[in-house]
N, CA, C and O atoms as a DFTB+ gen file, in Angstrom:
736 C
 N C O
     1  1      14.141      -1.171      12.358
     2  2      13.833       0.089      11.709
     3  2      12.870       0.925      12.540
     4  3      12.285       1.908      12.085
     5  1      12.727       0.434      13.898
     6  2      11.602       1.409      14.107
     7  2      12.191       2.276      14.975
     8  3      12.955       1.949      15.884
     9  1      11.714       3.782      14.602
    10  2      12.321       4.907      15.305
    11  2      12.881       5.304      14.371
    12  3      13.594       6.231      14.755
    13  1      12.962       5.190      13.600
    14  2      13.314       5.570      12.480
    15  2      12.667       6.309      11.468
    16  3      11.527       5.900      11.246
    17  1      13.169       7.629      10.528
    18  2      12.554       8.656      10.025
    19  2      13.050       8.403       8.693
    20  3      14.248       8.157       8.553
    21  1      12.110       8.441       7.486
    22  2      12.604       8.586       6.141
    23  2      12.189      10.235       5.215
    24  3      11.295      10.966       4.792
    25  1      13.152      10.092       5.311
    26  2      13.363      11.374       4.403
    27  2      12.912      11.406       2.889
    28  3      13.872      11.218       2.141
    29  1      11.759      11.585       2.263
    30  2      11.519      11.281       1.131
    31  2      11.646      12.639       0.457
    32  3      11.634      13.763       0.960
    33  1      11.792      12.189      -1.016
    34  2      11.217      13.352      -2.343
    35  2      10.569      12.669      -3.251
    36  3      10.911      11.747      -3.992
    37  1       9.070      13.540      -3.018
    38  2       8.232      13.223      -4.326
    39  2       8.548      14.045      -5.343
    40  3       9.081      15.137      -5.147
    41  1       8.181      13.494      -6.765
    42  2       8.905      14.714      -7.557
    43  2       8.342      14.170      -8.975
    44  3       8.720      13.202      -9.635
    45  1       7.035      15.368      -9.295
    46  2       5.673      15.163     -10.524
    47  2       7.347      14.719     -11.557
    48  3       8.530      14.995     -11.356
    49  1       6.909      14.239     -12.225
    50  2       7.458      13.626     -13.601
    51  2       6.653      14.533     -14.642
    52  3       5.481      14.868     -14.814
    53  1       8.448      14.855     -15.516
    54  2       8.096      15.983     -16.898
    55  2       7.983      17.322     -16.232
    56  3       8.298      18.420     -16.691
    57  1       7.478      17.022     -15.069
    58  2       7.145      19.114     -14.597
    59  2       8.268      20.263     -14.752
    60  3       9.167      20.323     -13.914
    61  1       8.221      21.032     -15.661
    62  2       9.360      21.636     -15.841
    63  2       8.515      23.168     -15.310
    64  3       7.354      23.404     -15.645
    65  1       9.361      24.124     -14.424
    66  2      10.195      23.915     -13.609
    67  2       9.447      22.787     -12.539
    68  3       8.314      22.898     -12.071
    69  1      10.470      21.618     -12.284
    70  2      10.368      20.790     -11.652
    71  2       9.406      20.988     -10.207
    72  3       9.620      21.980      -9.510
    73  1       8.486      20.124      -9.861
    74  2       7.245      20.593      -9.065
    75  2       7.466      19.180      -7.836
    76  3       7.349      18.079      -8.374
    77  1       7.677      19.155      -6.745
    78  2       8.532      18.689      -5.499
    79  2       8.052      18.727      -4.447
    80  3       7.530      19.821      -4.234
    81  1       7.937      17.759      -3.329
    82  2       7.603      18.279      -2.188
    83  2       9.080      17.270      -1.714
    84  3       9.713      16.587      -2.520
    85  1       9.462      17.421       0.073
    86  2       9.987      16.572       0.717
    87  2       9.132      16.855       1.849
    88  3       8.499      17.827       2.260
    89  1       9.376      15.438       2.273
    90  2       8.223      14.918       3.425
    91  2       9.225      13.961       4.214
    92  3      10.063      13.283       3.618
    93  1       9.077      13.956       5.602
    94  2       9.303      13.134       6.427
    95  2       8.117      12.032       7.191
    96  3       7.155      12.233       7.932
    97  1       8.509      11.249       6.812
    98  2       7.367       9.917       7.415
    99  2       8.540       9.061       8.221
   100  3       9.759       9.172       8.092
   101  1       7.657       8.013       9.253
   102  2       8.076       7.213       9.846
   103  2       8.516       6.339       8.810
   104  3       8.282       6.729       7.666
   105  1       9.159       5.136       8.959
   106  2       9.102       4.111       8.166
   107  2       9.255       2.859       8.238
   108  3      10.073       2.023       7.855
   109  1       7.642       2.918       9.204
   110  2       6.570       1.398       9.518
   111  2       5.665       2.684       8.820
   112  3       4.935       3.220       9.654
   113  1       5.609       3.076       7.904
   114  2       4.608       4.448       7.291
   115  2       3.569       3.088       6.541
   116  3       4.181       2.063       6.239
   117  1       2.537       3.121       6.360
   118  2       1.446       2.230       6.157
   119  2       1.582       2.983       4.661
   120  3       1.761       4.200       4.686
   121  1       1.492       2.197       3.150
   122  2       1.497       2.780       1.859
   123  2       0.430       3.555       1.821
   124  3       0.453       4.633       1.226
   125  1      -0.822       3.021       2.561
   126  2      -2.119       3.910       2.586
   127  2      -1.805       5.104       2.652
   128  3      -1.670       5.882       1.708
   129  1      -1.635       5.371       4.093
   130  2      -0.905       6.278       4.569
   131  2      -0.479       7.244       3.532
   132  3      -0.979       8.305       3.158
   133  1       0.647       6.552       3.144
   134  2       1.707       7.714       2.323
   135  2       0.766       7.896       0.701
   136  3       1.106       8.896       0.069
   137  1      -0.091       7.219       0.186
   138  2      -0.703       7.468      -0.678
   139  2      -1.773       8.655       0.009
   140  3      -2.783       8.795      -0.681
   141  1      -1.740       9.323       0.951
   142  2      -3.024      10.277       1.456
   143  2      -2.197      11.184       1.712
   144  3      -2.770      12.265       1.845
   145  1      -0.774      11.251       1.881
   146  2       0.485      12.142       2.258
   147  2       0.533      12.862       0.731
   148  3       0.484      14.077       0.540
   149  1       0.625      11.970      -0.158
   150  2       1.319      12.589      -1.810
   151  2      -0.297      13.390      -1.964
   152  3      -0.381      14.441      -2.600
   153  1      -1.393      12.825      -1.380
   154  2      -2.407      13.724      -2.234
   155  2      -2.305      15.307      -1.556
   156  3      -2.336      16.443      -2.028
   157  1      -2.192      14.826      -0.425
   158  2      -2.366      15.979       0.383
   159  2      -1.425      17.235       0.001
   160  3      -1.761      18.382      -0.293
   161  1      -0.085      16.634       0.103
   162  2       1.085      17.726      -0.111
   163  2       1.327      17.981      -1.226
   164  3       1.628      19.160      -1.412
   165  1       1.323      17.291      -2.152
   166  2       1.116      17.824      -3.524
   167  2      -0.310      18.573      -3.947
   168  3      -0.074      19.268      -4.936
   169  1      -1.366      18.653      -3.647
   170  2      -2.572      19.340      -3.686
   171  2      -3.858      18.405      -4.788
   172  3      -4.760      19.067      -5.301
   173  1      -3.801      17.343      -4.957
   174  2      -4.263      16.858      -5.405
   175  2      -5.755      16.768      -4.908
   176  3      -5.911      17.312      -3.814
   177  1      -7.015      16.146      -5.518
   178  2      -8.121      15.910      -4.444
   179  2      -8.562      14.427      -4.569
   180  3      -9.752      14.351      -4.874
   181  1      -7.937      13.202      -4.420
   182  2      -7.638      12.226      -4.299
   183  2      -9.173      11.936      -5.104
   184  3      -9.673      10.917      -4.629
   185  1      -9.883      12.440      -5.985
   186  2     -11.108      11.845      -6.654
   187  2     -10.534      10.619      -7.753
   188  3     -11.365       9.865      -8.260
   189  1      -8.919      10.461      -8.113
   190  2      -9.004       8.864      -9.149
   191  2      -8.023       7.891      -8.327
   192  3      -7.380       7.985      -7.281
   193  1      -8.183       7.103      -9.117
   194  2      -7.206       5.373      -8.684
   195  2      -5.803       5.969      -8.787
   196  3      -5.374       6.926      -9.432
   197  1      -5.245       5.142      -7.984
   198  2      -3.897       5.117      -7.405
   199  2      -3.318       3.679      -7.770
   200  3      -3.863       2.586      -7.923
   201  1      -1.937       4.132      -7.852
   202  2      -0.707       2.609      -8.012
   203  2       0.317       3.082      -7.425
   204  3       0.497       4.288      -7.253
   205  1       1.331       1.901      -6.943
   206  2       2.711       2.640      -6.760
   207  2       2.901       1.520      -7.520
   208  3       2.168       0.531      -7.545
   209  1       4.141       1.744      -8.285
   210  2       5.166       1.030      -8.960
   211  2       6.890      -0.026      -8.564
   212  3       7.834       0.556      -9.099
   213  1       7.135      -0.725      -8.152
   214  2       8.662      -0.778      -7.854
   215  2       8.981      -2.320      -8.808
   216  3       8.667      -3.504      -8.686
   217  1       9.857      -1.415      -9.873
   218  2      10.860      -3.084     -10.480
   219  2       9.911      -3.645     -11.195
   220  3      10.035      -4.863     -11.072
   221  1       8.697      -3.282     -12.135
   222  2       7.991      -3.673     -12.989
   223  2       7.131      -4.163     -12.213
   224  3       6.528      -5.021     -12.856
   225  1       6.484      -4.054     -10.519
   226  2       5.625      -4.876      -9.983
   227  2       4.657      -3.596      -9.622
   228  3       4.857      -2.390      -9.476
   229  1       3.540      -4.432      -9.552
   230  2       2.345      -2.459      -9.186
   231  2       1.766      -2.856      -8.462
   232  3       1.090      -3.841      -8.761
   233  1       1.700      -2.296      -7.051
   234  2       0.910      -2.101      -5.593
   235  2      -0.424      -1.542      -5.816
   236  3      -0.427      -0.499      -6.470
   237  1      -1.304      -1.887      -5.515
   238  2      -2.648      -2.088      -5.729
   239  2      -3.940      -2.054      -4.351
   240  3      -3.930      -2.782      -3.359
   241  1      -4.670      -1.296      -4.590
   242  2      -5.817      -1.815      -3.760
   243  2      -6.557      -2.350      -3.746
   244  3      -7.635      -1.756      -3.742
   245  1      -6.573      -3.543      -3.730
   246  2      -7.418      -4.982      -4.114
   247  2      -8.774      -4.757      -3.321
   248  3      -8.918      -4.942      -2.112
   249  1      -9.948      -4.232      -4.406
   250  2     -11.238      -4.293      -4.028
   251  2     -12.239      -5.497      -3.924
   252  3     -12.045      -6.369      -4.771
   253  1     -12.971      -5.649      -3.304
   254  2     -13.652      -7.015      -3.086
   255  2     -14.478      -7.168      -4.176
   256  3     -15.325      -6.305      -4.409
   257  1     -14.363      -8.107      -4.858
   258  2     -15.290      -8.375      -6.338
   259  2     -14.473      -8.021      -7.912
   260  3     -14.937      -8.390      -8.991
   261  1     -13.481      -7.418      -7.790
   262  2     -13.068      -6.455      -9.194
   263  2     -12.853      -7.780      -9.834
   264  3     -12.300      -8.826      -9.493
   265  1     -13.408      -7.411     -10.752
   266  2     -13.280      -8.833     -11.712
   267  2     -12.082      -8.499     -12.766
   268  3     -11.795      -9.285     -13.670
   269  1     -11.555      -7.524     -12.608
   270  2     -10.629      -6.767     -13.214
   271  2      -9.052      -7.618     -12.601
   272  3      -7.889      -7.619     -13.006
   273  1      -9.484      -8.015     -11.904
   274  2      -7.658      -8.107     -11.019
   275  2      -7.020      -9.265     -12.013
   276  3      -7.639     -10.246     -12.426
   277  1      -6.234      -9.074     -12.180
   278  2      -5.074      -9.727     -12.409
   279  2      -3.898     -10.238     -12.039
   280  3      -2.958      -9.801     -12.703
   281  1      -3.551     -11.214     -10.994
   282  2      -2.406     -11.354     -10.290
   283  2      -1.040     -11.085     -11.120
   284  3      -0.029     -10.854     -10.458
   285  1      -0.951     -11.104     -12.613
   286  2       0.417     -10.923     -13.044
   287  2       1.053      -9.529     -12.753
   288  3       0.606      -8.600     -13.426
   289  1       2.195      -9.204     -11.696
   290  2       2.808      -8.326     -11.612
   291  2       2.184      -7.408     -10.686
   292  3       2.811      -6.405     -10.344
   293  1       0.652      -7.703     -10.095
   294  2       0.042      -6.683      -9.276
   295  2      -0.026      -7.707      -7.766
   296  3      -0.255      -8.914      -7.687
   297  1       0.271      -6.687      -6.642
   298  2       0.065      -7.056      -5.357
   299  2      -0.578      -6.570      -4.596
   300  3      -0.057      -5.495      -4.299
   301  1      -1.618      -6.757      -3.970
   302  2      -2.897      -5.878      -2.817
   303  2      -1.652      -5.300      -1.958
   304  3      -0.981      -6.063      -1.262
   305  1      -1.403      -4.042      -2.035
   306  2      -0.785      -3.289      -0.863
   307  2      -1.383      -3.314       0.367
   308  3      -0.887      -2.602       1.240
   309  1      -2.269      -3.930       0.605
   310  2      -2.920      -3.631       2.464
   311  2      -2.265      -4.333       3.089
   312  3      -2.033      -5.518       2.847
   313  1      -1.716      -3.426       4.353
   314  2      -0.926      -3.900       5.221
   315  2       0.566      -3.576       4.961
   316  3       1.216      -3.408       5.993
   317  1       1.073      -3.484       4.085
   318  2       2.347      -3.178       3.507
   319  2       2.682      -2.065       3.992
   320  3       1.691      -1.334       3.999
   321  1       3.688      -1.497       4.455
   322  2       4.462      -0.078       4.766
   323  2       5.662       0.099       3.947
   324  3       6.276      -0.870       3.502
   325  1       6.094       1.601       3.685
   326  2       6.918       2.389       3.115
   327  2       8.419       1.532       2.781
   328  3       9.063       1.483       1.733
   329  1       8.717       0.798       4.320
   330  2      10.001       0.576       4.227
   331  2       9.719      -1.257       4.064
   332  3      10.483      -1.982       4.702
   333  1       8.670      -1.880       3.242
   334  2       8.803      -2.586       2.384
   335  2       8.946      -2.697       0.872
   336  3       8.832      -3.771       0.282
   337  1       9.220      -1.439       0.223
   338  2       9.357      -0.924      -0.712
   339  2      10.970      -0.226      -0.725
   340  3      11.975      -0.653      -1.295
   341  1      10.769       1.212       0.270
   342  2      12.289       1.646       0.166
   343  2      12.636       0.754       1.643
   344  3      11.891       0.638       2.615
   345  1      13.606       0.349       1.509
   346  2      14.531       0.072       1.853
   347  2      16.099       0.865       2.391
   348  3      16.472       0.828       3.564
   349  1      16.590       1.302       1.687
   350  2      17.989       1.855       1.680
   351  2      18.103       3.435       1.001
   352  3      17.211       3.931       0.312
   353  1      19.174       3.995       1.290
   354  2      19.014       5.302       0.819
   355  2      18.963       5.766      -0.639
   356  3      18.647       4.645      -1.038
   357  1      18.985       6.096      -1.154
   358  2      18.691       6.587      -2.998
   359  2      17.498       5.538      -3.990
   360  3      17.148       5.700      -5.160
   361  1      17.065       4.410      -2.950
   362  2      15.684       3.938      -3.437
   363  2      14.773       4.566      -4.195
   364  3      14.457       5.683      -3.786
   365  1      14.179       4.131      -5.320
   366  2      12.989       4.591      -5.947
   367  2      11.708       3.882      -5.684
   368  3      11.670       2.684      -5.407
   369  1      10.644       4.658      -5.778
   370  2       9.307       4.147      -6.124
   371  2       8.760       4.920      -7.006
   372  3       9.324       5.989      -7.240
   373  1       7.298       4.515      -7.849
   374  2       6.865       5.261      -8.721
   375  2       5.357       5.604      -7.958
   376  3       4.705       4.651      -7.532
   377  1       5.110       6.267      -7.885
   378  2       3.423       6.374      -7.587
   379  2       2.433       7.346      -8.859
   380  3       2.328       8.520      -9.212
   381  1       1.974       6.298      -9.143
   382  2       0.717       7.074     -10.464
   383  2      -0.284       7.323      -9.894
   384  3      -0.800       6.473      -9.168
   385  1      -0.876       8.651     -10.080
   386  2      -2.724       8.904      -9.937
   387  2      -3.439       9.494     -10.736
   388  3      -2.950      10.525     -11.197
   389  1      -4.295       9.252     -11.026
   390  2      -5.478       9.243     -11.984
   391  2      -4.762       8.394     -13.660
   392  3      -4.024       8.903     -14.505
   393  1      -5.224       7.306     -13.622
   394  2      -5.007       6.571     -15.025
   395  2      -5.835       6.798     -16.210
   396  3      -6.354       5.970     -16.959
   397  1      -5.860       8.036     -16.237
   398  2      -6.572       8.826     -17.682
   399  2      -5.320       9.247     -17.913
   400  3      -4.517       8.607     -18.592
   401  1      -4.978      10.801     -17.140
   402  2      -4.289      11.801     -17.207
   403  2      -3.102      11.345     -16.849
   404  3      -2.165      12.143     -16.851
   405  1      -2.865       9.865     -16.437
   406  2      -1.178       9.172     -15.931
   407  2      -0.516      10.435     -15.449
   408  3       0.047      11.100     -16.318
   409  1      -0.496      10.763     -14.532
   410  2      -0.013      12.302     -13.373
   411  2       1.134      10.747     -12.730
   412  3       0.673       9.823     -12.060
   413  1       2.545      10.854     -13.148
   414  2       3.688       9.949     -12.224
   415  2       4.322      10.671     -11.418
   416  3       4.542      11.817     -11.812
   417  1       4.786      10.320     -10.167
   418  2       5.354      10.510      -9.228
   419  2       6.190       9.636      -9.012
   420  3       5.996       8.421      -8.962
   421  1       7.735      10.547      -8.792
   422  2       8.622       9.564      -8.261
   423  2       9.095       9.954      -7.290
   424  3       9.543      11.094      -7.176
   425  1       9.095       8.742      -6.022
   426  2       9.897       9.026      -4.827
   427  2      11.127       8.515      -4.391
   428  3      11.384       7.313      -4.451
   429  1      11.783       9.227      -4.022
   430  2      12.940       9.148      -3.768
   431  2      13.609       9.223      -2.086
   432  3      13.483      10.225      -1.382
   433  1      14.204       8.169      -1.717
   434  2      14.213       7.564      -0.078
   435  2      15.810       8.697      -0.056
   436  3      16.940       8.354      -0.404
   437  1      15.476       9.733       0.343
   438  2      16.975      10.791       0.374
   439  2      18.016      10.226       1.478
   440  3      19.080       9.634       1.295
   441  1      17.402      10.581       2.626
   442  2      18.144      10.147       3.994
   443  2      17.364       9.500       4.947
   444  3      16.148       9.545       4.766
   445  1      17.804       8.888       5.957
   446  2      17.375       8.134       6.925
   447  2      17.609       8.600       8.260
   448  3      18.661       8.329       8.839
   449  1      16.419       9.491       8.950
   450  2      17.028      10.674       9.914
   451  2      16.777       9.831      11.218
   452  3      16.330       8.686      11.290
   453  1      17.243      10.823      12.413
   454  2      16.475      10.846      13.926
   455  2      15.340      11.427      14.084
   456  3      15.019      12.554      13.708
   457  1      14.327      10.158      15.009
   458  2      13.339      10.806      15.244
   459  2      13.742      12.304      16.271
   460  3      14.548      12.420      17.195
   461  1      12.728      13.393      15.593
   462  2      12.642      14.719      16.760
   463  2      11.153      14.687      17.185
   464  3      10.057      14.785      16.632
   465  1      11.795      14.445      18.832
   466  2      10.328      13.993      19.488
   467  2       9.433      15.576      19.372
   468  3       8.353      15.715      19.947
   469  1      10.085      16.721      18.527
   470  2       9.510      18.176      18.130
   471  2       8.285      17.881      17.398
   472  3       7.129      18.158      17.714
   473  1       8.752      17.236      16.304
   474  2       7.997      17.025      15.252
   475  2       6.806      16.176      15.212
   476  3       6.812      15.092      15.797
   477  1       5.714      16.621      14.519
   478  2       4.492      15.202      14.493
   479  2       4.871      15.113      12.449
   480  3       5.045      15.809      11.448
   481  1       4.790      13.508      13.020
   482  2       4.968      12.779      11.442
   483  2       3.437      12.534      10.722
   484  3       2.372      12.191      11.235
   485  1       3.631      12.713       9.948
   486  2       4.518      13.043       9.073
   487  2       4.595      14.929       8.354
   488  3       3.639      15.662       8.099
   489  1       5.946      15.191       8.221
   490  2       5.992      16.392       8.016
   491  2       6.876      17.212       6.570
   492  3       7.887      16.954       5.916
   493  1       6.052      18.066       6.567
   494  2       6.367      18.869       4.901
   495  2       7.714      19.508       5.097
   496  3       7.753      20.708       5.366
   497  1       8.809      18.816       4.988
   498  2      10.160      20.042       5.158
   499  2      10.543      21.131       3.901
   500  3      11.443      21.967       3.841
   501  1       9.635      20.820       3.069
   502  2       9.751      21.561       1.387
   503  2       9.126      21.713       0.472
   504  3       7.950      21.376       0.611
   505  1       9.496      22.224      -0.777
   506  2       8.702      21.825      -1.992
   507  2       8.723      22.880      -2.435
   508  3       8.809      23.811      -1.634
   509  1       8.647      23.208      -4.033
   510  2       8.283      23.949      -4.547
   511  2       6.923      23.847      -5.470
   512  3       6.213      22.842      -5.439
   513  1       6.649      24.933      -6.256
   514  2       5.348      24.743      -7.605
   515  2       4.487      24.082      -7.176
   516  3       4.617      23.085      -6.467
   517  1       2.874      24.877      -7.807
   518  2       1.925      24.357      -7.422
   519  2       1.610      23.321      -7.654
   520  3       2.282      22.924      -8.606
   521  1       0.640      22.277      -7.176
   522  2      -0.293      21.221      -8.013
   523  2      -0.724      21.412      -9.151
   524  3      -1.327      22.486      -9.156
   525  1      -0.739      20.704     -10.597
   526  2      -1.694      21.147     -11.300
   527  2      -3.168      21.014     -11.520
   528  3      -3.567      20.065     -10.846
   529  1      -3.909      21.446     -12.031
   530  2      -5.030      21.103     -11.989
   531  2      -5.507      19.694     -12.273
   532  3      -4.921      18.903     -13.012
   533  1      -6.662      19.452     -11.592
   534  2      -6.802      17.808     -12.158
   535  2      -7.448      17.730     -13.443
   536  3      -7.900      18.681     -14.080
   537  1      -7.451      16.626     -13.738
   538  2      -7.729      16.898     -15.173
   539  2      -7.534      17.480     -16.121
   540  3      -8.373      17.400     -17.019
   541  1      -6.867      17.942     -16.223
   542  2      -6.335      18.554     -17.411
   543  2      -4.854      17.958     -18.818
   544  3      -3.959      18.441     -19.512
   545  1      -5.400      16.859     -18.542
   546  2      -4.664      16.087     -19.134
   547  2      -3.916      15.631     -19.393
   548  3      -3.627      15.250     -20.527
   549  1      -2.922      15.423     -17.730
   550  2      -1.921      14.730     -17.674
   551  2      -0.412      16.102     -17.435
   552  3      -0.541      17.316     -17.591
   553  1       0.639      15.498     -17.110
   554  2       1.519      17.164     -17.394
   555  2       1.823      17.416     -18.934
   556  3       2.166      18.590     -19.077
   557  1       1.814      16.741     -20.094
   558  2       1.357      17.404     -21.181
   559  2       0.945      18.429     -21.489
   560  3       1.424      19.535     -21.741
   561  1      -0.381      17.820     -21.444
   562  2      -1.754      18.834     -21.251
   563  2      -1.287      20.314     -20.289
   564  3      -1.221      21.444     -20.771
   565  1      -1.021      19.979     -18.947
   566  2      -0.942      21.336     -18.285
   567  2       0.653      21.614     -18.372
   568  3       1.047      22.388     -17.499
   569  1       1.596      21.152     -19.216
   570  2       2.332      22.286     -19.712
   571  2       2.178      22.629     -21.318
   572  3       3.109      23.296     -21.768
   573  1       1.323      22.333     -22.081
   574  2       0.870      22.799     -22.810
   575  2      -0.133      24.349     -22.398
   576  3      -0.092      25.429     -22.987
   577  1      -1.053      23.923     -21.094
   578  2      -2.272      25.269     -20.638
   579  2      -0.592      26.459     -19.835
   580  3      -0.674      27.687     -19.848
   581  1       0.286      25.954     -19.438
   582  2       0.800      26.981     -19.226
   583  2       1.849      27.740     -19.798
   584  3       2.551      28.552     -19.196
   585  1       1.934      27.358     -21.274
   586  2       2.694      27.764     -22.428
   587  2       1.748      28.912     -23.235
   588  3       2.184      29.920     -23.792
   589  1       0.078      28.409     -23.130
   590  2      -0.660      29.070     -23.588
   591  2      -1.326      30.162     -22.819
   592  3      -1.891      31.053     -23.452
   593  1      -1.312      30.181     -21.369
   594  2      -1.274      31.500     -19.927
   595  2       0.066      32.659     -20.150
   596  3       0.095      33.699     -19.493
   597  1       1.056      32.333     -21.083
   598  2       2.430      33.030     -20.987
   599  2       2.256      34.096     -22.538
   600  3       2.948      35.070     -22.836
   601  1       1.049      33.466     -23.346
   602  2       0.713      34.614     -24.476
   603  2      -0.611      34.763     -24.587
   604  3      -1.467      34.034     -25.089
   605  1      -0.689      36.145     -23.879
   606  2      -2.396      36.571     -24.095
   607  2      -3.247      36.203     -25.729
   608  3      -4.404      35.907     -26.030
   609  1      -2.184      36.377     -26.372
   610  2      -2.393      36.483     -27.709
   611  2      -2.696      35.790     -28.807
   612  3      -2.832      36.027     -30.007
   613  1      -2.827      34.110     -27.495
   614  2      -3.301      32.912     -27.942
   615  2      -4.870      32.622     -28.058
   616  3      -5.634      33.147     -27.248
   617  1      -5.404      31.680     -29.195
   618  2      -6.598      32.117     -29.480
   619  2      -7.336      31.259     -28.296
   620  3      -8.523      31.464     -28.041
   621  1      -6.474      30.179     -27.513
   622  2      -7.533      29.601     -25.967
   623  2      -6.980      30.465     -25.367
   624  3      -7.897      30.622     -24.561
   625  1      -5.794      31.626     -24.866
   626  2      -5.782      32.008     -23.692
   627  2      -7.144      32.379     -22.929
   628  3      -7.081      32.046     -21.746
   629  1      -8.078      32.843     -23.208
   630  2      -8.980      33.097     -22.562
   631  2      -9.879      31.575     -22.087
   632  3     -10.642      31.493     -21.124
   633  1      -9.712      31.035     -22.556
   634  2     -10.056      30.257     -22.352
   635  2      -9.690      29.090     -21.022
   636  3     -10.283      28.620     -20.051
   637  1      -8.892      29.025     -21.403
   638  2      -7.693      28.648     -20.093
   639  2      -7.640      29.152     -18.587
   640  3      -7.496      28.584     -17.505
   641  1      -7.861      30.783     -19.089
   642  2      -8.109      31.376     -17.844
   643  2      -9.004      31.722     -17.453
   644  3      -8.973      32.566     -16.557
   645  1     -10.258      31.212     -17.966
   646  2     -11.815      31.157     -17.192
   647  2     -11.852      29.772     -16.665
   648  3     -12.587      29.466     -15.726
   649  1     -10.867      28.722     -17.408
   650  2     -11.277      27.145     -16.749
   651  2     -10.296      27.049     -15.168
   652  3     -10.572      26.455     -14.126
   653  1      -9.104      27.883     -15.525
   654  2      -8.641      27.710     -13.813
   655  2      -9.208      28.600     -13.002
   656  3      -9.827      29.624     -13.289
   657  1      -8.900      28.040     -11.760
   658  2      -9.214      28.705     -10.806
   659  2      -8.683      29.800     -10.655
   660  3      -7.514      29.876     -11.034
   661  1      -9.333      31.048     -10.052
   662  2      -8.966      32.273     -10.158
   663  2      -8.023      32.656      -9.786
   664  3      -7.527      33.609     -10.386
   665  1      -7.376      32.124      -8.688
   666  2      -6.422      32.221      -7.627
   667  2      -5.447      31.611      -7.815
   668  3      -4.397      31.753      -7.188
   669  1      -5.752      30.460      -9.151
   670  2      -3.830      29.666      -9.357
   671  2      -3.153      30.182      -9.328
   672  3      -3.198      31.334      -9.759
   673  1      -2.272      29.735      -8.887
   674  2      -0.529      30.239      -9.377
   675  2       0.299      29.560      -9.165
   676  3       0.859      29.436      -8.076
   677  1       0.605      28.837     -10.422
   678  2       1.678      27.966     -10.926
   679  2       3.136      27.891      -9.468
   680  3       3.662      26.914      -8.935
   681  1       3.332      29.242      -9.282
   682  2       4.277      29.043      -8.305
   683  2       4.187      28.632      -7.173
   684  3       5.059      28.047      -6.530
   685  1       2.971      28.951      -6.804
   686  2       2.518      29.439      -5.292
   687  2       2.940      27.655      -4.856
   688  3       2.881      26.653      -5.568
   689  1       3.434      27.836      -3.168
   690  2       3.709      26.608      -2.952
   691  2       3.727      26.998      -1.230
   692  3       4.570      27.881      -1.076
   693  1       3.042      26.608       0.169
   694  2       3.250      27.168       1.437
   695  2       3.325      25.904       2.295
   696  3       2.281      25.341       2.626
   697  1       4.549      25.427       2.676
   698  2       5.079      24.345       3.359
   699  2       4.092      24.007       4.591
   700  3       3.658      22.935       5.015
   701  1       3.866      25.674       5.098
   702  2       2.977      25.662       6.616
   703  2       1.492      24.922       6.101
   704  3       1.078      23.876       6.601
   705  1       0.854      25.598       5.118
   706  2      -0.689      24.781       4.715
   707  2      -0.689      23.886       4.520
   708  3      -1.762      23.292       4.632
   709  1       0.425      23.197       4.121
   710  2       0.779      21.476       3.614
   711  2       0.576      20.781       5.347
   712  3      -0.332      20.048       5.738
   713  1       1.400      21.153       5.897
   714  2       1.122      20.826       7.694
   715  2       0.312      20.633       7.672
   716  3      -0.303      19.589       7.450
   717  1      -0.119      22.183       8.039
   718  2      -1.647      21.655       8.839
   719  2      -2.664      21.007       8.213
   720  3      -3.667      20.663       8.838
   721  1      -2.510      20.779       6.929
   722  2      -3.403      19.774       6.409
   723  2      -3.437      18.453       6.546
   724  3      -4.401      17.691       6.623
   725  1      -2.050      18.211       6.572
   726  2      -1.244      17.058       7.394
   727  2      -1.809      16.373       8.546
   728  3      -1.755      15.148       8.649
   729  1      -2.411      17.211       9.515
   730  2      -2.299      16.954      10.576
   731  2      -4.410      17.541      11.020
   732  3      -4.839      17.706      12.163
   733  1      -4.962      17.651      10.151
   734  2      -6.322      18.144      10.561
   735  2      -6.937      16.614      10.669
   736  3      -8.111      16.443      10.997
């Protein structure tokens, strides 16, 4: 597998209109790795805990001391890469972040390309819709705040729109800023 390019789609769960990036990673892609890829390109600010999911088993970052761990069904991801997980083309994984607000992500292994010695990996070929805000309680919660942004006439709209940022916009989505963030 090496030399080899995976073609992924992340893709927020519940987000209606559906909220997406596609990304190209190697795939000897380190899970670390691609867990700093989904924060990045999706717009997240990586401040909660992370899981990926595959087949009822959950990838984990096994901290030194957590008296919390539980070996049933959980595995320390260190060291593990992408294409010990996907495998083959139309593969799933799940990746969750922040376990308050359960924000799921599912990825999806599209195609299996040629490396272009053009390109530095890993790279944003897409996506639409913004990130949502963190915290805000899951996509519930923020499609509930953007049901209530669509009628002034709601008794939180104002409210809503002093807690986001001034500059959101639900749509706004720029493949190029995803790069170079990529790559700073």
């Amino acid at each position: 597998m090496k030399d080899q390019i995976y073609q992924i789609q992340i893709v927020l769960r519940g987000s209606k209109p559906k909220i997406w990036r596609r990304i190209l990673i190697p795939s000897d892609f380190p899970l670390f790795d691609l867990h700093e890829v989904i924060q990045i390109s999706m717009g997240w600010k990586n401040s909660h805990l992370h899981q990926f999911e595959k087949d009822n088993t959950y990838y984990i970052l096994k901290t030194e001391g957590d008296v919390f761990w539980d070996e049933r069904n959980k595995i320390d991801y260190k060291g593990l890469k992408v294409s010990d997980l996907l495998t083959k083309k139309h593969d799933k994984i799940t990746y969750q972040y922040d376990f308050g607000d359960r924000w799921e992500h599912d990825i999806f292994l599209e195609e299996l390309v040629e490396v272009d010695p053009k390109i530095i990996y890993p790279f944003c070929v897409d996506g639409k819709m913004s990130c949502p805000p963190e915290d805000c309680g899951g996509i519930h919660g923020y499609n509930e705040i953007m049901a209530i942004l669509k009628n002034p006439e709601h008794k939180y709209y104002e409210n809503y729109k002093d807690w986001l940022d001034e500059d959101f916009d639900p749509e706004y989505f720029n493949k190029d800023e995803v790069n170079k963030k990529l790559h700073d």
